[in-house]
Amino acid sequence: APRRPQRNPPRGRGGPVLLVRSLRAAPGLDQRGLRSIGAEGQVSLAYWDEWAAPPADAAEAALRGWMADSGIFAAVVASGSRLSGDVVIEAELVRLEAVPTQGVARAALSVLALSDAARDLVGQARILAQVLAEGSAPLAGDSPAAMAAAMEAALGEALASLERSLRPTLASSRRR
């Protein structure tokens, strides 16, 4: 799973707690086979070259690790935790593919960030941001190992894009 390059210290006790709900997989991304896009746009799934975990599960773990390392949050927890989050992220993995004809791998997450701490009178959480976080990385070859490495790097770029989008949004929401 991609890791954030440099760890920032957590905010400490005063920072928000992030709850990452179970990440959904877009159609076709719920299978473990490496996904590639051919010259004419056809999708190929290599059933014999698999991810160690379903892509959405691995992306969720990477998302939690990335946000924990960002220093934005005092803590990052997963669904099922007894700790409630001040900020909740609901996300879907919408792209994780290699495009050998273009020499690139692409990843994308559709993310909704909610402020759970700011519930209104009818119990609705306030929407902080809706983001399509995308990333791409060069493909070093067309072997399964090269495609997997490039897709992992593309996911890292998508997570960096998400962090860049959320940082100012969360800073402005804390001032309200």
PDB file of N, CA, C and O in Angstrom, residues 39-68:
ATOM      1  N   ALA A  39      -5.749  -1.045 -26.144  1.00  0.00           N
ATOM      2  CA  ALA A  39      -5.627   0.040 -27.124  1.00  0.00           C
ATOM      3  C   ALA A  39      -6.982   0.581 -27.566  1.00  0.00           C
ATOM      4  O   ALA A  39      -7.121   1.771 -27.833  1.00  0.00           O
ATOM      5  N   GLU A  40      -7.969  -0.277 -27.646  1.00  0.00           N
ATOM      6  CA  GLU A  40      -9.293   0.167 -28.101  1.00  0.00           C
ATOM      7  C   GLU A  40     -10.268   0.344 -26.943  1.00  0.00           C
ATOM      8  O   GLU A  40     -11.486   0.360 -27.140  1.00  0.00           O
ATOM      9  N   GLY A  41      -9.742   0.465 -25.723  1.00  0.00           N
ATOM     10  CA  GLY A  41     -10.576   0.709 -24.561  1.00  0.00           C
ATOM     11  C   GLY A  41     -11.140  -0.527 -23.892  1.00  0.00           C
ATOM     12  O   GLY A  41     -11.896  -0.409 -22.928  1.00  0.00           O
ATOM     13  N   GLN A  42     -10.777  -1.719 -24.378  1.00  0.00           N
ATOM     14  CA  GLN A  42     -11.298  -2.926 -23.749  1.00  0.00           C
ATOM     15  C   GLN A  42     -10.617  -3.146 -22.394  1.00  0.00           C
ATOM     16  O   GLN A  42      -9.444  -2.895 -22.223  1.00  0.00           O
ATOM     17  N   VAL A  43     -11.411  -3.616 -21.439  1.00  0.00           N
ATOM     18  CA  VAL A  43     -10.921  -3.873 -20.092  1.00  0.00           C
ATOM     19  C   VAL A  43     -10.504  -5.328 -19.989  1.00  0.00           C
ATOM     20  O   VAL A  43     -11.256  -6.225 -20.363  1.00  0.00           O
ATOM     21  N   SER A  44      -9.301  -5.556 -19.489  1.00  0.00           N
ATOM     22  CA  SER A  44      -8.807  -6.912 -19.263  1.00  0.00           C
ATOM     23  C   SER A  44      -8.550  -7.092 -17.774  1.00  0.00           C
ATOM     24  O   SER A  44      -8.020  -6.192 -17.115  1.00  0.00           O
ATOM     25  N   LEU A  45      -8.926  -8.250 -17.280  1.00  0.00           N
ATOM     26  CA  LEU A  45      -8.703  -8.579 -15.886  1.00  0.00           C
ATOM     27  C   LEU A  45      -7.846  -9.832 -15.835  1.00  0.00           C
ATOM     28  O   LEU A  45      -8.232 -10.865 -16.371  1.00  0.00           O
ATOM     29  N   ALA A  46      -6.671  -9.725 -15.258  1.00  0.00           N
ATOM     30  CA  ALA A  46      -5.734 -10.858 -15.188  1.00  0.00           C
ATOM     31  C   ALA A  46      -6.041 -11.667 -13.934  1.00  0.00           C
ATOM     32  O   ALA A  46      -5.594 -11.332 -12.845  1.00  0.00           O
ATOM     33  N   TYR A  47      -6.837 -12.693 -14.086  1.00  0.00           N
ATOM     34  CA  TYR A  47      -7.261 -13.486 -12.934  1.00  0.00           C
ATOM     35  C   TYR A  47      -6.098 -14.216 -12.274  1.00  0.00           C
ATOM     36  O   TYR A  47      -6.147 -14.535 -11.093  1.00  0.00           O
ATOM     37  N   TRP A  48      -5.037 -14.498 -13.009  1.00  0.00           N
ATOM     38  CA  TRP A  48      -3.893 -15.221 -12.464  1.00  0.00           C
ATOM     39  C   TRP A  48      -2.870 -14.285 -11.830  1.00  0.00           C
ATOM     40  O   TRP A  48      -1.960 -14.730 -11.154  1.00  0.00           O
ATOM     41  N   ASP A  49      -3.015 -12.977 -12.037  1.00  0.00           N
ATOM     42  CA  ASP A  49      -2.152 -11.967 -11.407  1.00  0.00           C
ATOM     43  C   ASP A  49      -3.029 -11.142 -10.477  1.00  0.00           C
ATOM     44  O   ASP A  49      -3.707 -10.213 -10.915  1.00  0.00           O
ATOM     45  N   GLU A  50      -3.024 -11.503  -9.205  1.00  0.00           N
ATOM     46  CA  GLU A  50      -3.970 -10.925  -8.260  1.00  0.00           C
ATOM     47  C   GLU A  50      -3.303 -10.022  -7.230  1.00  0.00           C
ATOM     48  O   GLU A  50      -2.141 -10.201  -6.878  1.00  0.00           O
ATOM     49  N   TRP A  51      -4.113  -9.099  -6.705  1.00  0.00           N
ATOM     50  CA  TRP A  51      -3.730  -8.325  -5.537  1.00  0.00           C
ATOM     51  C   TRP A  51      -3.807  -9.244  -4.328  1.00  0.00           C
ATOM     52  O   TRP A  51      -4.584 -10.194  -4.304  1.00  0.00           O
ATOM     53  N   ALA A  52      -3.060  -8.960  -3.292  1.00  0.00           N
ATOM     54  CA  ALA A  52      -3.094  -9.763  -2.067  1.00  0.00           C
ATOM     55  C   ALA A  52      -4.429  -9.608  -1.336  1.00  0.00           C
ATOM     56  O   ALA A  52      -4.862 -10.509  -0.627  1.00  0.00           O
ATOM     57  N   ALA A  53      -5.079  -8.477  -1.520  1.00  0.00           N
ATOM     58  CA  ALA A  53      -6.379  -8.202  -0.902  1.00  0.00           C
ATOM     59  C   ALA A  53      -7.261  -7.553  -1.962  1.00  0.00           C
ATOM     60  O   ALA A  53      -6.751  -7.024  -2.957  1.00  0.00           O
ATOM     61  N   PRO A  54      -8.565  -7.566  -1.780  1.00  0.00           N
ATOM     62  CA  PRO A  54      -9.416  -6.837  -2.729  1.00  0.00           C
ATOM     63  C   PRO A  54      -8.964  -5.375  -2.811  1.00  0.00           C
ATOM     64  O   PRO A  54      -8.629  -4.769  -1.778  1.00  0.00           O
ATOM     65  N   PRO A  55      -8.926  -4.805  -4.004  1.00  0.00           N
ATOM     66  CA  PRO A  55      -8.393  -3.443  -4.163  1.00  0.00           C
ATOM     67  C   PRO A  55      -9.029  -2.395  -3.249  1.00  0.00           C
ATOM     68  O   PRO A  55      -8.318  -1.551  -2.693  1.00  0.00           O
ATOM     69  N   ALA A  56     -10.338  -2.444  -3.045  1.00  0.00           N
ATOM     70  CA  ALA A  56     -10.982  -1.448  -2.183  1.00  0.00           C
ATOM     71  C   ALA A  56     -10.532  -1.596  -0.731  1.00  0.00           C
ATOM     72  O   ALA A  56     -10.352  -0.592  -0.036  1.00  0.00           O
ATOM     73  N   ASP A  57     -10.339  -2.823  -0.268  1.00  0.00           N
ATOM     74  CA  ASP A  57      -9.866  -3.043   1.100  1.00  0.00           C
ATOM     75  C   ASP A  57      -8.456  -2.494   1.275  1.00  0.00           C
ATOM     76  O   ASP A  57      -8.147  -1.841   2.279  1.00  0.00           O
ATOM     77  N   ALA A  58      -7.596  -2.753   0.311  1.00  0.00           N
ATOM     78  CA  ALA A  58      -6.222  -2.249   0.380  1.00  0.00           C
ATOM     79  C   ALA A  58      -6.200  -0.720   0.279  1.00  0.00           C
ATOM     80  O   ALA A  58      -5.419  -0.055   0.977  1.00  0.00           O
ATOM     81  N   ALA A  59      -7.057  -0.158  -0.574  1.00  0.00           N
ATOM     82  CA  ALA A  59      -7.121   1.296  -0.713  1.00  0.00           C
ATOM     83  C   ALA A  59      -7.625   1.944   0.576  1.00  0.00           C
ATOM     84  O   ALA A  59      -7.157   3.014   0.967  1.00  0.00           O
ATOM     85  N   GLU A  60      -8.568   1.297   1.249  1.00  0.00           N
ATOM     86  CA  GLU A  60      -9.064   1.820   2.528  1.00  0.00           C
ATOM     87  C   GLU A  60      -7.954   1.845   3.572  1.00  0.00           C
ATOM     88  O   GLU A  60      -7.782   2.837   4.288  1.00  0.00           O
ATOM     89  N   ALA A  61      -7.187   0.774   3.665  1.00  0.00           N
ATOM     90  CA  ALA A  61      -6.067   0.730   4.607  1.00  0.00           C
ATOM     91  C   ALA A  61      -5.039   1.807   4.266  1.00  0.00           C
ATOM     92  O   ALA A  61      -4.504   2.481   5.157  1.00  0.00           O
ATOM     93  N   ALA A  62      -4.766   1.989   2.971  1.00  0.00           N
ATOM     94  CA  ALA A  62      -3.821   3.029   2.541  1.00  0.00           C
ATOM     95  C   ALA A  62      -4.358   4.418   2.881  1.00  0.00           C
ATOM     96  O   ALA A  62      -3.599   5.294   3.323  1.00  0.00           O
ATOM     97  N   LEU A  63      -5.661   4.637   2.692  1.00  0.00           N
ATOM     98  CA  LEU A  63      -6.289   5.923   3.011  1.00  0.00           C
ATOM     99  C   LEU A  63      -6.160   6.220   4.502  1.00  0.00           C
ATOM    100  O   LEU A  63      -5.771   7.331   4.888  1.00  0.00           O
ATOM    101  N   ARG A  64      -6.453   5.248   5.349  1.00  0.00           N
ATOM    102  CA  ARG A  64      -6.331   5.459   6.798  1.00  0.00           C
ATOM    103  C   ARG A  64      -4.880   5.770   7.179  1.00  0.00           C
ATOM    104  O   ARG A  64      -4.615   6.701   7.949  1.00  0.00           O
ATOM    105  N   GLY A  65      -3.929   5.011   6.625  1.00  0.00           N
ATOM    106  CA  GLY A  65      -2.517   5.256   6.925  1.00  0.00           C
ATOM    107  C   GLY A  65      -2.063   6.622   6.459  1.00  0.00           C
ATOM    108  O   GLY A  65      -1.340   7.334   7.177  1.00  0.00           O
ATOM    109  N   TRP A  66      -2.478   7.013   5.263  1.00  0.00           N
ATOM    110  CA  TRP A  66      -2.077   8.306   4.695  1.00  0.00           C
ATOM    111  C   TRP A  66      -2.594   9.452   5.553  1.00  0.00           C
ATOM    112  O   TRP A  66      -1.866  10.393   5.883  1.00  0.00           O
ATOM    113  N   MET A  67      -3.882   9.373   5.919  1.00  0.00           N
ATOM    114  CA  MET A  67      -4.477  10.447   6.720  1.00  0.00           C
ATOM    115  C   MET A  67      -3.870  10.490   8.118  1.00  0.00           C
ATOM    116  O   MET A  67      -3.682  11.559   8.683  1.00  0.00           O
ATOM    117  N   ALA A  68      -3.537   9.337   8.687  1.00  0.00           N
ATOM    118  CA  ALA A  68      -2.885   9.312  10.000  1.00  0.00           C
ATOM    119  C   ALA A  68      -1.516   9.974   9.919  1.00  0.00           C
ATOM    120  O   ALA A  68      -1.125  10.722  10.825  1.00  0.00           O
TER     121      ALA A  68
END
